[in-house]
PDB file of C-alpha atoms in Angstrom:
ATOM      1  CA  UNK A  26      11.657  -1.268 -10.711  1.00 86.00           C
ATOM      2  CA  UNK A  27       8.316  -0.175  -9.312  1.00 94.00           C
ATOM      3  CA  UNK A  28       7.468   3.484  -9.807  1.00 96.00           C
ATOM      4  CA  UNK A  29       5.578   4.927  -6.851  1.00 97.00           C
ATOM      5  CA  UNK A  30       3.692   8.192  -7.401  1.00 97.00           C
ATOM      6  CA  UNK A  31       3.014  10.746  -4.700  1.00 95.00           C
ATOM      7  CA  UNK A  32      -0.787  10.950  -4.456  1.00 95.00           C
ATOM      8  CA  UNK A  33      -0.866  13.034  -1.282  1.00 93.00           C
ATOM      9  CA  UNK A  34      -3.705  15.574  -1.033  1.00 89.00           C
ATOM     10  CA  UNK A  35      -1.914  18.861  -0.466  1.00 87.00           C
ATOM     11  CA  UNK A  36      -3.501  22.173   0.401  1.00 84.00           C
ATOM     12  CA  UNK A  37      -2.759  25.066  -1.921  1.00 84.00           C
ATOM     13  CA  UNK A  38       0.937  25.967  -1.617  1.00 79.00           C
ATOM     14  CA  UNK A  39       1.666  23.083   0.745  1.00 80.00           C
ATOM     15  CA  UNK A  40       3.492  20.793  -1.747  1.00 80.00           C
ATOM     16  CA  UNK A  41       7.165  20.623  -0.857  1.00 77.00           C
ATOM     17  CA  UNK A  42       6.637  21.920   2.666  1.00 82.00           C
ATOM     18  CA  UNK A  43       5.664  18.586   4.233  1.00 83.00           C
ATOM     19  CA  UNK A  44       6.483  14.943   3.657  1.00 85.00           C
ATOM     20  CA  UNK A  45       4.165  12.977   1.376  1.00 90.00           C
ATOM     21  CA  UNK A  46       1.785  10.631   3.173  1.00 92.00           C
ATOM     22  CA  UNK A  47       0.181   8.760   0.264  1.00 95.00           C
ATOM     23  CA  UNK A  48       1.652   6.787  -2.641  1.00 96.00           C
ATOM     24  CA  UNK A  49       0.284   4.555  -5.369  1.00 98.00           C
ATOM     25  CA  UNK A  50       1.760   2.259  -7.993  1.00 97.00           C
ATOM     26  CA  UNK A  51       0.508  -0.046 -10.716  1.00 96.00           C
ATOM     27  CA  UNK A  52       2.083  -3.490 -10.838  1.00 94.00           C
ATOM     28  CA  UNK A  53       0.945  -6.321 -13.073  1.00 90.00           C
ATOM     29  CA  UNK A  54      -2.545  -4.872 -13.430  1.00 92.00           C
ATOM     30  CA  UNK A  55      -2.925  -4.210  -9.697  1.00 94.00           C
ATOM     31  CA  UNK A  56      -3.137  -0.735  -8.190  1.00 96.00           C
ATOM     32  CA  UNK A  57      -1.493  -0.637  -4.779  1.00 97.00           C
ATOM     33  CA  UNK A  58      -2.076   2.403  -2.565  1.00 96.00           C
ATOM     34  CA  UNK A  59      -0.436   3.261   0.748  1.00 96.00           C
ATOM     35  CA  UNK A  60      -1.628   6.136   2.926  1.00 95.00           C
ATOM     36  CA  UNK A  61      -0.900   7.395   6.419  1.00 94.00           C
ATOM     37  CA  UNK A  62      -3.780   8.840   8.364  1.00 87.00           C
ATOM     38  CA  UNK A  63      -6.772   7.379   6.521  1.00 84.00           C
ATOM     39  CA  UNK A  64     -10.062   8.340   8.170  1.00 84.00           C
ATOM     40  CA  UNK A  65     -10.480   4.695   9.313  1.00 80.00           C
ATOM     41  CA  UNK A  66      -6.871   4.437  10.597  1.00 82.00           C
ATOM     42  CA  UNK A  67      -5.799   7.876  11.850  1.00 86.00           C
ATOM     43  CA  UNK A  68      -2.028   8.147  12.329  1.00 87.00           C
ATOM     44  CA  UNK A  69      -1.463   4.638  10.932  1.00 93.00           C
ATOM     45  CA  UNK A  70      -0.252   3.323   7.575  1.00 95.00           C
ATOM     46  CA  UNK A  71      -2.948   1.618   5.504  1.00 94.00           C
ATOM     47  CA  UNK A  72      -2.920  -0.475   2.345  1.00 95.00           C
ATOM     48  CA  UNK A  73      -5.509  -0.675  -0.392  1.00 95.00           C
ATOM     49  CA  UNK A  74      -5.308  -3.149  -3.263  1.00 95.00           C
ATOM     50  CA  UNK A  75      -8.473  -4.497  -4.866  1.00 91.00           C
ATOM     51  CA  UNK A  76      -9.760  -7.143  -4.648  1.00 89.00           C
ATOM     52  CA  UNK A  77      -8.010  -8.222  -1.424  1.00 88.00           C
ATOM     53  CA  UNK A  78      -7.278  -5.189   0.706  1.00 89.00           C
ATOM     54  CA  UNK A  79      -9.702  -2.362   1.398  1.00 87.00           C
ATOM     55  CA  UNK A  80      -8.119   0.100   3.833  1.00 85.00           C
ATOM     56  CA  UNK A  81      -6.107  -2.552   5.664  1.00 89.00           C
ATOM     57  CA  UNK A  82      -3.872  -1.494   8.571  1.00 89.00           C
ATOM     58  CA  UNK A  83      -0.240  -2.355   7.798  1.00 93.00           C
ATOM     59  CA  UNK A  84       0.484  -2.873  11.508  1.00 91.00           C
ATOM     60  CA  UNK A  85       3.572  -0.643  11.469  1.00 93.00           C
ATOM     61  CA  UNK A  86       4.734   1.667  14.225  1.00 88.00           C
ATOM     62  CA  UNK A  87       3.357   5.196  14.020  1.00 82.00           C
ATOM     63  CA  UNK A  88       6.843   6.526  13.273  1.00 90.00           C
ATOM     64  CA  UNK A  89       7.432   4.126  10.345  1.00 94.00           C
ATOM     65  CA  UNK A  90       8.609   5.830   7.169  1.00 94.00           C
ATOM     66  CA  UNK A  91       6.859   5.893   3.836  1.00 94.00           C
ATOM     67  CA  UNK A  92       9.547   3.605   2.432  1.00 96.00           C
ATOM     68  CA  UNK A  93       8.837   1.050   5.156  1.00 97.00           C
ATOM     69  CA  UNK A  94       5.111   1.279   4.430  1.00 96.00           C
ATOM     70  CA  UNK A  95       5.632   0.807   0.681  1.00 97.00           C
ATOM     71  CA  UNK A  96       7.827  -2.244   1.293  1.00 97.00           C
ATOM     72  CA  UNK A  97       5.324  -3.722   3.774  1.00 97.00           C
ATOM     73  CA  UNK A  98       2.460  -3.198   1.332  1.00 96.00           C
ATOM     74  CA  UNK A  99       4.308  -4.973  -1.479  1.00 96.00           C
ATOM     75  CA  UNK A 100       5.065  -7.891   0.841  1.00 96.00           C
ATOM     76  CA  UNK A 101       1.400  -8.179   1.900  1.00 95.00           C
ATOM     77  CA  UNK A 102       0.251  -8.168  -1.734  1.00 96.00           C
ATOM     78  CA  UNK A 103       2.960 -10.688  -2.704  1.00 95.00           C
ATOM     79  CA  UNK A 104       1.836 -13.052   0.073  1.00 95.00           C
ATOM     80  CA  UNK A 105      -1.801 -12.714  -0.987  1.00 94.00           C
ATOM     81  CA  UNK A 106      -0.908 -13.448  -4.599  1.00 93.00           C
ATOM     82  CA  UNK A 107       1.080 -16.502  -3.533  1.00 95.00           C
ATOM     83  CA  UNK A 108      -1.855 -17.735  -1.443  1.00 94.00           C
ATOM     84  CA  UNK A 109      -4.050 -17.390  -4.528  1.00 91.00           C
ATOM     85  CA  UNK A 110      -1.580 -19.128  -6.844  1.00 93.00           C
ATOM     86  CA  UNK A 111      -0.780 -22.128  -4.611  1.00 92.00           C
ATOM     87  CA  UNK A 112      -4.216 -23.814  -4.914  1.00 92.00           C
ATOM     88  CA  UNK A 113      -4.222 -23.294  -8.673  1.00 92.00           C
ATOM     89  CA  UNK A 114      -0.756 -24.802  -8.988  1.00 91.00           C
ATOM     90  CA  UNK A 115      -1.812 -27.743  -6.846  1.00 91.00           C
ATOM     91  CA  UNK A 116      -4.912 -28.315  -8.984  1.00 93.00           C
ATOM     92  CA  UNK A 117      -2.791 -28.432 -12.144  1.00 93.00           C
ATOM     93  CA  UNK A 118      -0.558 -31.252 -10.864  1.00 86.00           C
TER      94      UNK A 118
END
């Protein structure tokens, strides 16, 4: 089970009064971050996961939930990992 941490930047006394809009997790040595309203993508969900994704728009509707954004980010990273593994697997045959 992946443990997502709320990494939202709250103002003093604001925690618990509004929904989180940023999460991060560490999986297999990768740090995956999801944020809504990044300065480059205002009002949109974005993904960051070095070395492949640097503030990448997740192409979700503006009313998508954080859970949907987390799931979409994991799928994007999984696809990128698979695209990286396939040529290596082919070379080993």
